[in-house]
Amino acid sequence: MSPQRVAIVTGAARGIGAATAQRLAKDGNAVAVLDLDEGSCAGTVSAIEAAGGTALAVGVDVSKADQVEAAVTRVGDELGAPVILVNNAGIIRDNLIFKMTEADWDAVMNVHLKGAFLMTKACQAYMTQEKYGRIVNLSSSSAQGNRGQANYSAAKAGMQGFTKTLAIELGRFGVTANAVAPGFVQTDMTAATAQRLGVPFEEFIKHSASQIPVQRVGQPEDIAATIAFLCSEEAGFVSGQVIYVAGGPLD
Ligand code: NAP
């Protein structure tokens, strides 16, 4: 059994983040559950505590430097040095390029890229001190291009370059950095896409599953399992990688 570590998962009130927070807690880590609204983290925190784990809810907008600094300091003070970081918080503002606004572009860049940058910068101070760290960034199969997602695909491709640079810079401190790139996962985010396209979610799922080699869509737990491996002690020789978790090959 690995020693108990302190993990931070952003956007952990629901979806992939909530499943990841629960899985990391099950693996023996104390988990800081970060999301925009502290109150919305209650469900994830009680699920972790009900299973015998330790969790702390922290409200933060990951795109705001002062909030990130305060949130990470609070985790450090209340749980201990955060040496596992999962940059999962995300939003979509989909539109075809000719209809996409500057605000749509900025919002997506700020949450995914700037958010991951700010969170990582704050946490690496602890990791380099501890000479141990695991960083996992959420990319996406959309990094390879997806209609209506010029902003999101650019951000998710950016996450891959960001990850590789972190791996190069932080490796000497015992810190690994990897990206997980999910395909279709059944969450509120894909439900919102179905709504935008005017397709009932069940139909959208059925159609998407038929295009996926394993013939089903992903569940948040599928992604959490891969993230958990990359966050584990034994994954110390895996760094700078992008792992597509999509029920089939993408890259
Ligand atoms: P989700 O269900 O929409 O959950 C995203 C969470 O992030 C929400 O709880 C949201 O809070 C939070 N969040 C948004 N902006 C934030 C901010 N500025 N600061 C802190 N938290 C913020 O999404 P998901 O499907 O689980 O996706 C999780 C990650 O996986 C995202 O990075 C997404 O891009 C990526 N991904 C998802 C899929 C998929 O098929 N679902 C595929 C590939 C990649 P609110 O509820 O308050 O908005």
GROMACS .gro file of C-alpha atoms and ligand atoms in nm:
model
  299
    1MET     CA    1   0.000   0.000   0.000
    2SER     CA    2   0.137   0.344  -0.098
    3PRO     CA    3   0.177   0.604   0.176
    4GLN     CA    4  -0.118   0.841   0.216
    5ARG     CA    5  -0.067   1.141  -0.010
    6VAL     CA    6  -0.266   1.457  -0.057
    7ALA     CA    7  -0.438   1.492  -0.393
    8ILE     CA    8  -0.619   1.785  -0.552
    9VAL     CA    9  -0.883   1.728  -0.819
   10THR     CA   10  -1.031   2.034  -0.989
   11GLY     CA   11  -1.385   2.037  -1.125
   12ALA     CA   12  -1.457   1.751  -0.885
   13ALA     CA   13  -1.819   1.832  -0.798
   14ARG     CA   14  -1.943   1.610  -1.078
   15GLY     CA   15  -1.858   1.403  -1.385
   16ILE     CA   16  -1.505   1.276  -1.440
   17GLY     CA   17  -1.365   1.490  -1.158
   18ALA     CA   18  -1.604   1.347  -0.898
   19ALA     CA   19  -1.527   0.988  -1.005
   20THR     CA   20  -1.154   1.065  -0.997
   21ALA     CA   21  -1.170   1.220  -0.650
   22GLN     CA   22  -1.355   0.913  -0.521
   23ARG     CA   23  -1.113   0.675  -0.685
   24LEU     CA   24  -0.803   0.855  -0.552
   25ALA     CA   25  -0.957   0.849  -0.203
   26LYS     CA   26  -1.027   0.476  -0.237
   27ASP     CA   27  -0.660   0.432  -0.329
   28GLY     CA   28  -0.566   0.581   0.009
   29ASN     CA   29  -0.512   0.950  -0.066
   30ALA     CA   30  -0.664   1.243   0.121
   31VAL     CA   31  -0.847   1.437  -0.149
   32ALA     CA   32  -0.918   1.807  -0.188
   33VAL     CA   33  -1.235   1.840  -0.393
   34LEU     CA   34  -1.215   2.170  -0.580
   35ASP     CA   35  -1.492   2.328  -0.783
   36LEU     CA   36  -1.638   2.672  -0.859
   37ASP     CA   37  -1.884   2.656  -0.572
   38GLU     CA   38  -1.772   2.498  -0.245
   39GLY     CA   39  -2.129   2.388  -0.170
   40SER     CA   40  -2.148   2.187  -0.491
   41CYS     CA   41  -1.858   1.970  -0.370
   42ALA     CA   42  -2.067   1.830  -0.083
   43GLY     CA   43  -2.186   1.523  -0.276
   44THR     CA   44  -1.834   1.413  -0.368
   45VAL     CA   45  -1.702   1.482  -0.018
   46SER     CA   46  -1.978   1.283   0.152
   47ALA     CA   47  -1.933   0.991  -0.087
   48ILE     CA   48  -1.562   0.982   0.001
   49GLU     CA   49  -1.628   1.012   0.373
   50ALA     CA   50  -1.903   0.749   0.364
   51ALA     CA   51  -1.646   0.509   0.215
   52GLY     CA   52  -1.406   0.585   0.503
   53GLY     CA   53  -1.186   0.835   0.319
   54THR     CA   54  -1.069   1.189   0.389
   55ALA     CA   55  -1.187   1.483   0.178
   56LEU     CA   56  -1.198   1.861   0.189
   57ALA     CA   57  -1.428   2.083  -0.020
   58VAL     CA   58  -1.272   2.400  -0.155
   59GLY     CA   59  -1.442   2.658  -0.375
   60VAL     CA   60  -1.220   2.810  -0.644
   61ASP     CA   61  -1.232   2.950  -0.993
   62VAL     CA   62  -0.918   2.792  -1.138
   63SER     CA   63  -0.879   3.076  -1.388
   64LYS     CA   64  -0.825   3.333  -1.110
   65ALA     CA   65  -0.470   3.352  -0.976
   66ASP     CA   66  -0.559   3.489  -0.631
   67GLN     CA   67  -0.828   3.224  -0.576
   68VAL     CA   68  -0.595   2.945  -0.686
   69GLU     CA   69  -0.321   3.064  -0.453
   70ALA     CA   70  -0.565   3.078  -0.159
   71ALA     CA   71  -0.717   2.737  -0.240
   72VAL     CA   72  -0.385   2.554  -0.271
   73THR     CA   73  -0.252   2.717   0.046
   74ARG     CA   74  -0.567   2.607   0.228
   75VAL     CA   75  -0.520   2.249   0.110
   76GLY     CA   76  -0.157   2.260   0.220
   77ASP     CA   77  -0.254   2.389   0.564
   78GLU     CA   78  -0.555   2.163   0.624
   79LEU     CA   79  -0.459   1.835   0.454
   80GLY     CA   80  -0.084   1.860   0.392
   81ALA     CA   81   0.139   1.913   0.089
   82PRO     CA   82  -0.058   1.848  -0.230
   83VAL     CA   83   0.167   1.619  -0.434
   84ILE     CA   84  -0.099   1.482  -0.668
   85LEU     CA   85  -0.280   1.724  -0.898
   86VAL     CA   86  -0.550   1.641  -1.151
   87ASN     CA   87  -0.632   1.940  -1.373
   88ASN     CA   88  -0.982   1.836  -1.472
   89ALA     CA   89  -1.199   2.151  -1.447
   90GLY     CA   90  -1.343   2.229  -1.786
   91ILE     CA   91  -1.613   2.404  -1.983
   92ILE     CA   92  -1.734   2.404  -2.342
   93ARG     CA   93  -1.847   2.707  -2.544
   94ASP     CA   94  -1.903   2.530  -2.876
   95ASN     CA   95  -1.983   2.708  -3.198
   96LEU     CA   96  -1.875   2.708  -3.559
   97ILE     CA   97  -1.583   2.943  -3.608
   98PHE     CA   98  -1.788   3.213  -3.781
   99LYS     CA   99  -2.026   3.229  -3.485
  100MET     CA  100  -1.771   3.182  -3.207
  101THR     CA  101  -1.725   3.497  -3.002
  102GLU     CA  102  -1.410   3.631  -2.845
  103ALA     CA  103  -1.575   3.563  -2.508
  104ASP     CA  104  -1.630   3.196  -2.606
  105TRP     CA  105  -1.264   3.169  -2.697
  106ASP     CA  106  -1.134   3.341  -2.385
  107ALA     CA  107  -1.358   3.150  -2.145
  108VAL     CA  108  -1.237   2.812  -2.271
  109MET     CA  109  -0.870   2.914  -2.278
  110ASN     CA  110  -0.894   3.061  -1.930
  111VAL     CA  111  -1.047   2.759  -1.760
  112HIS     CA  112  -0.853   2.481  -1.935
  113LEU     CA  113  -0.513   2.629  -2.011
  114LYS     CA  114  -0.471   2.918  -1.770
  115GLY     CA  115  -0.644   2.718  -1.497
  116ALA     CA  116  -0.406   2.424  -1.542
  117PHE     CA  117  -0.110   2.662  -1.550
  118LEU     CA  118  -0.210   2.842  -1.230
  119MET     CA  119  -0.295   2.523  -1.041
  120THR     CA  120   0.025   2.354  -1.150
  121LYS     CA  121   0.240   2.653  -1.063
  122ALA     CA  122   0.094   2.665  -0.713
  123CYS     CA  123   0.123   2.288  -0.653
  124GLN     CA  124   0.468   2.234  -0.799
  125ALA     CA  125   0.609   2.445  -0.516
  126TYR     CA  126   0.499   2.167  -0.277
  127MET     CA  127   0.597   1.883  -0.510
  128THR     CA  128   0.952   2.003  -0.570
  129GLN     CA  129   0.992   2.054  -0.196
  130GLU     CA  130   0.868   1.699  -0.129
  131LYS     CA  131   1.074   1.559  -0.420
  132TYR     CA  132   0.760   1.377  -0.535
  133GLY     CA  133   0.468   1.462  -0.754
  134ARG     CA  134   0.208   1.334  -0.996
  135ILE     CA  135   0.032   1.571  -1.236
  136VAL     CA  136  -0.244   1.456  -1.469
  137ASN     CA  137  -0.400   1.697  -1.716
  138LEU     CA  138  -0.728   1.631  -1.893
  139SER     CA  139  -0.691   1.657  -2.268
  140SER     CA  140  -0.951   1.518  -2.509
  141SER     CA  141  -0.991   1.329  -2.836
  142SER     CA  142  -1.108   1.672  -2.960
  143ALA     CA  143  -0.740   1.778  -2.952
  144GLN     CA  144  -0.729   1.620  -3.297
  145GLY     CA  145  -1.001   1.852  -3.424
  146ASN     CA  146  -1.377   1.853  -3.384
  147ARG     CA  147  -1.644   2.049  -3.565
  148GLY     CA  148  -1.777   2.335  -3.350
  149GLN     CA  149  -1.487   2.319  -3.107
  150ALA     CA  150  -1.212   2.546  -3.242
  151ASN     CA  151  -1.157   2.688  -2.893
  152TYR     CA  152  -1.185   2.358  -2.704
  153SER     CA  153  -0.972   2.156  -2.946
  154ALA     CA  154  -0.700   2.423  -2.936
  155ALA     CA  155  -0.707   2.421  -2.554
  156LYS     CA  156  -0.699   2.041  -2.535
  157ALA     CA  157  -0.409   2.021  -2.783
  158GLY     CA  158  -0.240   2.289  -2.573
  159MET     CA  159  -0.280   2.070  -2.264
  160GLN     CA  160  -0.068   1.807  -2.437
  161GLY     CA  161   0.223   2.047  -2.503
  162PHE     CA  162   0.191   2.186  -2.152
  163THR     CA  163   0.209   1.834  -2.010
  164LYS     CA  164   0.522   1.739  -2.204
  165THR     CA  165   0.700   2.055  -2.091
  166LEU     CA  166   0.609   1.989  -1.727
  167ALA     CA  167   0.750   1.637  -1.763
  168ILE     CA  168   1.077   1.777  -1.896
  169GLU     CA  169   1.112   2.053  -1.635
  170LEU     CA  170   0.993   1.870  -1.324
  171GLY     CA  171   1.125   1.517  -1.377
  172ARG     CA  172   1.441   1.587  -1.180
  173PHE     CA  173   1.228   1.659  -0.874
  174GLY     CA  174   1.054   1.322  -0.880
  175VAL     CA  175   0.749   1.473  -1.047
  176THR     CA  176   0.575   1.309  -1.344
  177ALA     CA  177   0.323   1.478  -1.572
  178ASN     CA  178   0.088   1.300  -1.809
  179ALA     CA  179  -0.227   1.377  -2.003
  180VAL     CA  180  -0.538   1.165  -2.028
  181ALA     CA  181  -0.743   1.227  -2.341
  182PRO     CA  182  -1.094   1.085  -2.309
  183GLY     CA  183  -1.322   1.013  -2.600
  184PHE     CA  184  -1.698   1.028  -2.542
  185VAL     CA  185  -1.778   1.008  -2.171
  186GLN     CA  186  -2.134   1.016  -2.038
  187THR     CA  187  -2.145   1.333  -1.827
  188ASP     CA  188  -2.330   1.666  -1.811
  189MET     CA  189  -2.079   1.799  -2.063
  190THR     CA  190  -2.178   1.551  -2.336
  191ALA     CA  191  -2.543   1.596  -2.238
  192ALA     CA  192  -2.497   1.967  -2.312
  193THR     CA  193  -2.350   1.883  -2.653
  194ALA     CA  194  -2.650   1.663  -2.735
  195GLN     CA  195  -2.879   1.948  -2.637
  196ARG     CA  196  -2.690   2.194  -2.858
  197LEU     CA  197  -2.725   1.953  -3.151
  198GLY     CA  198  -3.094   1.903  -3.077
  199VAL     CA  199  -3.058   1.527  -3.027
  200PRO     CA  200  -3.200   1.338  -2.725
  201PHE     CA  201  -2.906   1.233  -2.504
  202GLU     CA  202  -2.996   0.862  -2.521
  203GLU     CA  203  -2.991   0.872  -2.901
  204PHE     CA  204  -2.664   1.064  -2.901
  205ILE     CA  205  -2.512   0.799  -2.673
  206LYS     CA  206  -2.641   0.514  -2.890
  207HIS     CA  207  -2.506   0.670  -3.208
  208SER     CA  208  -2.169   0.755  -3.051
  209ALA     CA  209  -2.135   0.401  -2.912
  210SER     CA  210  -2.186   0.255  -3.260
  211GLN     CA  211  -1.881   0.453  -3.381
  212ILE     CA  212  -1.655   0.334  -3.097
  213PRO     CA  213  -1.462   0.006  -3.137
  214VAL     CA  214  -1.569  -0.130  -2.795
  215GLN     CA  215  -1.929  -0.037  -2.885
  216ARG     CA  216  -2.005   0.166  -2.575
  217VAL     CA  217  -1.945   0.518  -2.452
  218GLY     CA  218  -1.713   0.585  -2.159
  219GLN     CA  219  -1.818   0.630  -1.799
  220PRO     CA  220  -1.642   0.869  -1.559
  221GLU     CA  221  -1.501   0.564  -1.375
  222ASP     CA  222  -1.321   0.451  -1.694
  223ILE     CA  223  -1.127   0.776  -1.700
  224ALA     CA  224  -1.072   0.778  -1.323
  225ALA     CA  225  -0.907   0.435  -1.343
  226THR     CA  226  -0.644   0.553  -1.591
  227ILE     CA  227  -0.584   0.875  -1.397
  228ALA     CA  228  -0.545   0.670  -1.077
  229PHE     CA  229  -0.273   0.459  -1.235
  230LEU     CA  230  -0.082   0.769  -1.351
  231CYS     CA  231  -0.116   0.914  -0.998
  232SER     CA  232   0.015   0.599  -0.834
  233GLU     CA  233   0.360   0.545  -0.685
  234GLU     CA  234   0.431   0.268  -0.939
  235ALA     CA  235   0.378   0.496  -1.241
  236GLY     CA  236   0.699   0.686  -1.167
  237PHE     CA  237   0.865   0.594  -1.499
  238VAL     CA  238   0.571   0.709  -1.712
  239SER     CA  239   0.597   1.079  -1.791
  240GLY     CA  240   0.510   1.321  -2.069
  241GLN     CA  241   0.261   1.077  -2.221
  242VAL     CA  242  -0.082   1.134  -2.367
  243ILE     CA  243  -0.311   0.837  -2.309
  244TYR     CA  244  -0.628   0.823  -2.514
  245VAL     CA  245  -0.904   0.656  -2.316
  246ALA     CA  246  -1.163   0.632  -2.585
  247GLY     CA  247  -1.261   0.270  -2.641
  248GLY     CA  248  -1.037   0.252  -2.944
  249PRO     CA  249  -0.722   0.394  -3.097
  250LEU     CA  250  -0.700   0.765  -3.170
  251ASP     CA  251  -0.328   0.829  -3.185
  252NAP     P1  252  -1.854   1.836  -1.636
  252NAP     O1  253  -1.944   1.725  -1.597
  252NAP     O2  254  -1.909   1.953  -1.709
  252NAP     O3  255  -1.775   1.884  -1.505
  252NAP     C1  256  -1.682   1.987  -1.512
  252NAP     C2  257  -1.665   2.047  -1.374
  252NAP     O4  258  -1.567   2.154  -1.383
  252NAP     C3  259  -1.794   2.108  -1.320
  252NAP     O5  260  -1.816   2.067  -1.186
  252NAP     C4  261  -1.768   2.257  -1.330
  252NAP     O6  262  -1.830   2.336  -1.231
  252NAP     C5  263  -1.617   2.263  -1.307
  252NAP     N1  264  -1.562   2.391  -1.350
  252NAP     C6  265  -1.591   2.460  -1.462
  252NAP     N2  266  -1.524   2.576  -1.466
  252NAP     C7  267  -1.450   2.581  -1.353
  252NAP     C8  268  -1.360   2.676  -1.299
  252NAP     N3  269  -1.333   2.792  -1.361
  252NAP     N4  270  -1.301   2.649  -1.179
  252NAP     C9  271  -1.329   2.535  -1.113
  252NAP     N5  272  -1.412   2.441  -1.160
  252NAP    C10  273  -1.474   2.464  -1.278
  252NAP     O7  274  -1.734   1.782  -1.729
  252NAP     P2  275  -1.673   1.635  -1.750
  252NAP     O8  276  -1.739   1.577  -1.867
  252NAP     O9  277  -1.668   1.561  -1.622
  252NAP    O10  278  -1.526   1.676  -1.798
  252NAP    C11  279  -1.416   1.681  -1.709
  252NAP    C12  280  -1.290   1.709  -1.791
  252NAP    O11  281  -1.274   1.608  -1.891
  252NAP    C13  282  -1.294   1.842  -1.866
  252NAP    O12  283  -1.166   1.901  -1.868
  252NAP    C14  284  -1.336   1.801  -2.005
  252NAP    O13  285  -1.296   1.895  -2.100
  252NAP    C15  286  -1.264   1.667  -2.018
  252NAP     N6  287  -1.323   1.578  -2.118
  252NAP    C16  288  -1.453   1.534  -2.107
  252NAP    C17  289  -1.502   1.449  -2.205
  252NAP    C18  290  -1.643   1.396  -2.202
  252NAP    O14  291  -1.683   1.327  -2.297
  252NAP     N7  292  -1.722   1.423  -2.100
  252NAP    C19  293  -1.422   1.409  -2.311
  252NAP    C20  294  -1.292   1.455  -2.317
  252NAP    C21  295  -1.243   1.539  -2.219
  252NAP     P3  296  -1.982   2.390  -1.252
  252NAP    O15  297  -2.069   2.271  -1.242
  252NAP    O16  298  -2.002   2.488  -1.141
  252NAP    O17  299  -1.983   2.454  -1.389
   0.00000   0.00000   0.00000
